[in-house]
């Protein structure tokens, strides 16, 4: 049986003030669907964070509806979807019993939508176990288990409760949305908890032939070749610049052995960081000016209206950093509160902080002249 493992679509994602829905539509229609047609999987697994928030914009819901129609209705490929920490489990579970008849398995609410899903291939049954994201308190109440106190104990108890109902030697694939310890995180992932209690151990999934994970946006193994994150659909922060984005194509044979391949997806607009002085960036010969850009300016002196001017060359520039504003500093200040500070003293302190150098004698004379002119005008 061949499957496609994808995750973290975050449809309706807001990126520096603008929605990425058009970018998501392009990559799903121009990259993902053609890849589905080429690979011809028996099932598609979407491991959580379908949407970027629990109440997504209408355009995001419409896009998901379109893609699901292309997969489940037109191509008759089953699709198993679990809710992630960005989704509303209840909303995602709407009409789940009816949709199952159409090959769409929407798994969010525990118990109601999380029964194992059995699909058949040449060798018999392959059992898919949906483990949608849920707070430990929710799982504790659902299982009536007071021993559940964190994400690890919650996921372990939920998985064990389902495995206990399955044949021991059956082929099993889990779909989960969690932070497995040791994984590489990025800025765009919303923390599941604080103080490290969000992390779980990979051995929870040792009894599965394969585990399709969601939550971390970098494609990576999680302690085993068969416990994997596919990564997110697109780059959703500048901390993800060096990450490859794509999907995992896997196959499970009659003995339960799984082989996988990572296939990259190429976005319409990449996410990049460019570095240099303002003059260098404005003169730079660049074939990818239309990408989403963060410019890191290396100028010693301030650049007036830098963002607007850079936008004439980089129309999708999203952020700007300055070497002057990110220099290393202990944060300590030694001020003599008994000393009278003149206007020139204050300007000197400000300019030294702003430019990372002291005023020279000529600059001091010029500023002193301006101050005297202001005082003369004020007394007239």
mmCIF file with all atom_site columns, C-alpha atoms in Angstrom, residues 3 17 43 52 58 65-66 85 90 111 156 165 167 175 187-188 194 211-212 214 228 236 241 288 335 347:
data_model
loop_
_atom_site.group_PDB
_atom_site.id
_atom_site.type_symbol
_atom_site.label_atom_id
_atom_site.label_alt_id
_atom_site.label_comp_id
_atom_site.label_asym_id
_atom_site.label_entity_id
_atom_site.label_seq_id
_atom_site.pdbx_PDB_ins_code
_atom_site.Cartn_x
_atom_site.Cartn_y
_atom_site.Cartn_z
_atom_site.occupancy
_atom_site.B_iso_or_equiv
_atom_site.pdbx_formal_charge
_atom_site.auth_seq_id
_atom_site.auth_comp_id
_atom_site.auth_asym_id
_atom_site.auth_atom_id
_atom_site.pdbx_PDB_model_num
ATOM 1  C CA . UNK A 1 3   ? 0.595   6.518  1.080  1.00 0.00 ? 3   UNK A CA 1
ATOM 2  C CA . UNK A 1 17  ? 0.052   41.318 7.614  1.00 0.00 ? 17  UNK A CA 1
ATOM 3  C CA . UNK A 1 43  ? -4.351  6.921  0.793  1.00 0.00 ? 43  UNK A CA 1
ATOM 4  C CA . UNK A 1 52  ? -3.836  28.224 10.949 1.00 0.00 ? 52  UNK A CA 1
ATOM 5  C CA . UNK A 1 58  ? -13.788 31.556 4.498  1.00 0.00 ? 58  UNK A CA 1
ATOM 6  C CA . UNK A 1 65  ? -13.016 21.950 0.204  1.00 0.00 ? 65  UNK A CA 1
ATOM 7  C CA . UNK A 1 66  ? -11.646 22.218 -3.349 1.00 0.00 ? 66  UNK A CA 1
ATOM 8  C CA . UNK A 1 85  ? -3.126  22.354 17.907 1.00 0.00 ? 85  UNK A CA 1
ATOM 9  C CA . UNK A 1 90  ? -15.027 20.040 17.019 1.00 0.00 ? 90  UNK A CA 1
ATOM 10 C CA . UNK A 1 111 ? -13.965 8.817  20.722 1.00 0.00 ? 111 UNK A CA 1
ATOM 11 C CA . UNK A 1 156 ? 1.027   7.228  25.629 1.00 0.00 ? 156 UNK A CA 1
ATOM 12 C CA . UNK A 1 165 ? -8.263  -3.207 20.751 1.00 0.00 ? 165 UNK A CA 1
ATOM 13 C CA . UNK A 1 167 ? -4.749  -7.517 16.567 1.00 0.00 ? 167 UNK A CA 1
ATOM 14 C CA . UNK A 1 175 ? -1.128  9.708  12.489 1.00 0.00 ? 175 UNK A CA 1
ATOM 15 C CA . UNK A 1 187 ? 9.546   30.262 15.092 1.00 0.00 ? 187 UNK A CA 1
ATOM 16 C CA . UNK A 1 188 ? 6.211   29.650 13.374 1.00 0.00 ? 188 UNK A CA 1
ATOM 17 C CA . UNK A 1 194 ? 5.569   25.618 28.680 1.00 0.00 ? 194 UNK A CA 1
ATOM 18 C CA . UNK A 1 211 ? 4.066   7.087  12.353 1.00 0.00 ? 211 UNK A CA 1
ATOM 19 C CA . UNK A 1 212 ? 3.086   10.143 10.306 1.00 0.00 ? 212 UNK A CA 1
ATOM 20 C CA . UNK A 1 214 ? 2.722   16.792 12.288 1.00 0.00 ? 214 UNK A CA 1
ATOM 21 C CA . UNK A 1 228 ? 8.791   11.048 10.684 1.00 0.00 ? 228 UNK A CA 1
ATOM 22 C CA . UNK A 1 236 ? 5.977   30.116 7.347  1.00 0.00 ? 236 UNK A CA 1
ATOM 23 C CA . UNK A 1 241 ? 14.622  29.753 5.289  1.00 0.00 ? 241 UNK A CA 1
ATOM 24 C CA . UNK A 1 288 ? 14.534  36.232 -7.352 1.00 0.00 ? 288 UNK A CA 1
ATOM 25 C CA . UNK A 1 335 ? 24.587  57.240 34.880 1.00 0.00 ? 335 UNK A CA 1
ATOM 26 C CA . UNK A 1 347 ? 22.296  64.395 22.002 1.00 0.00 ? 347 UNK A CA 1
#
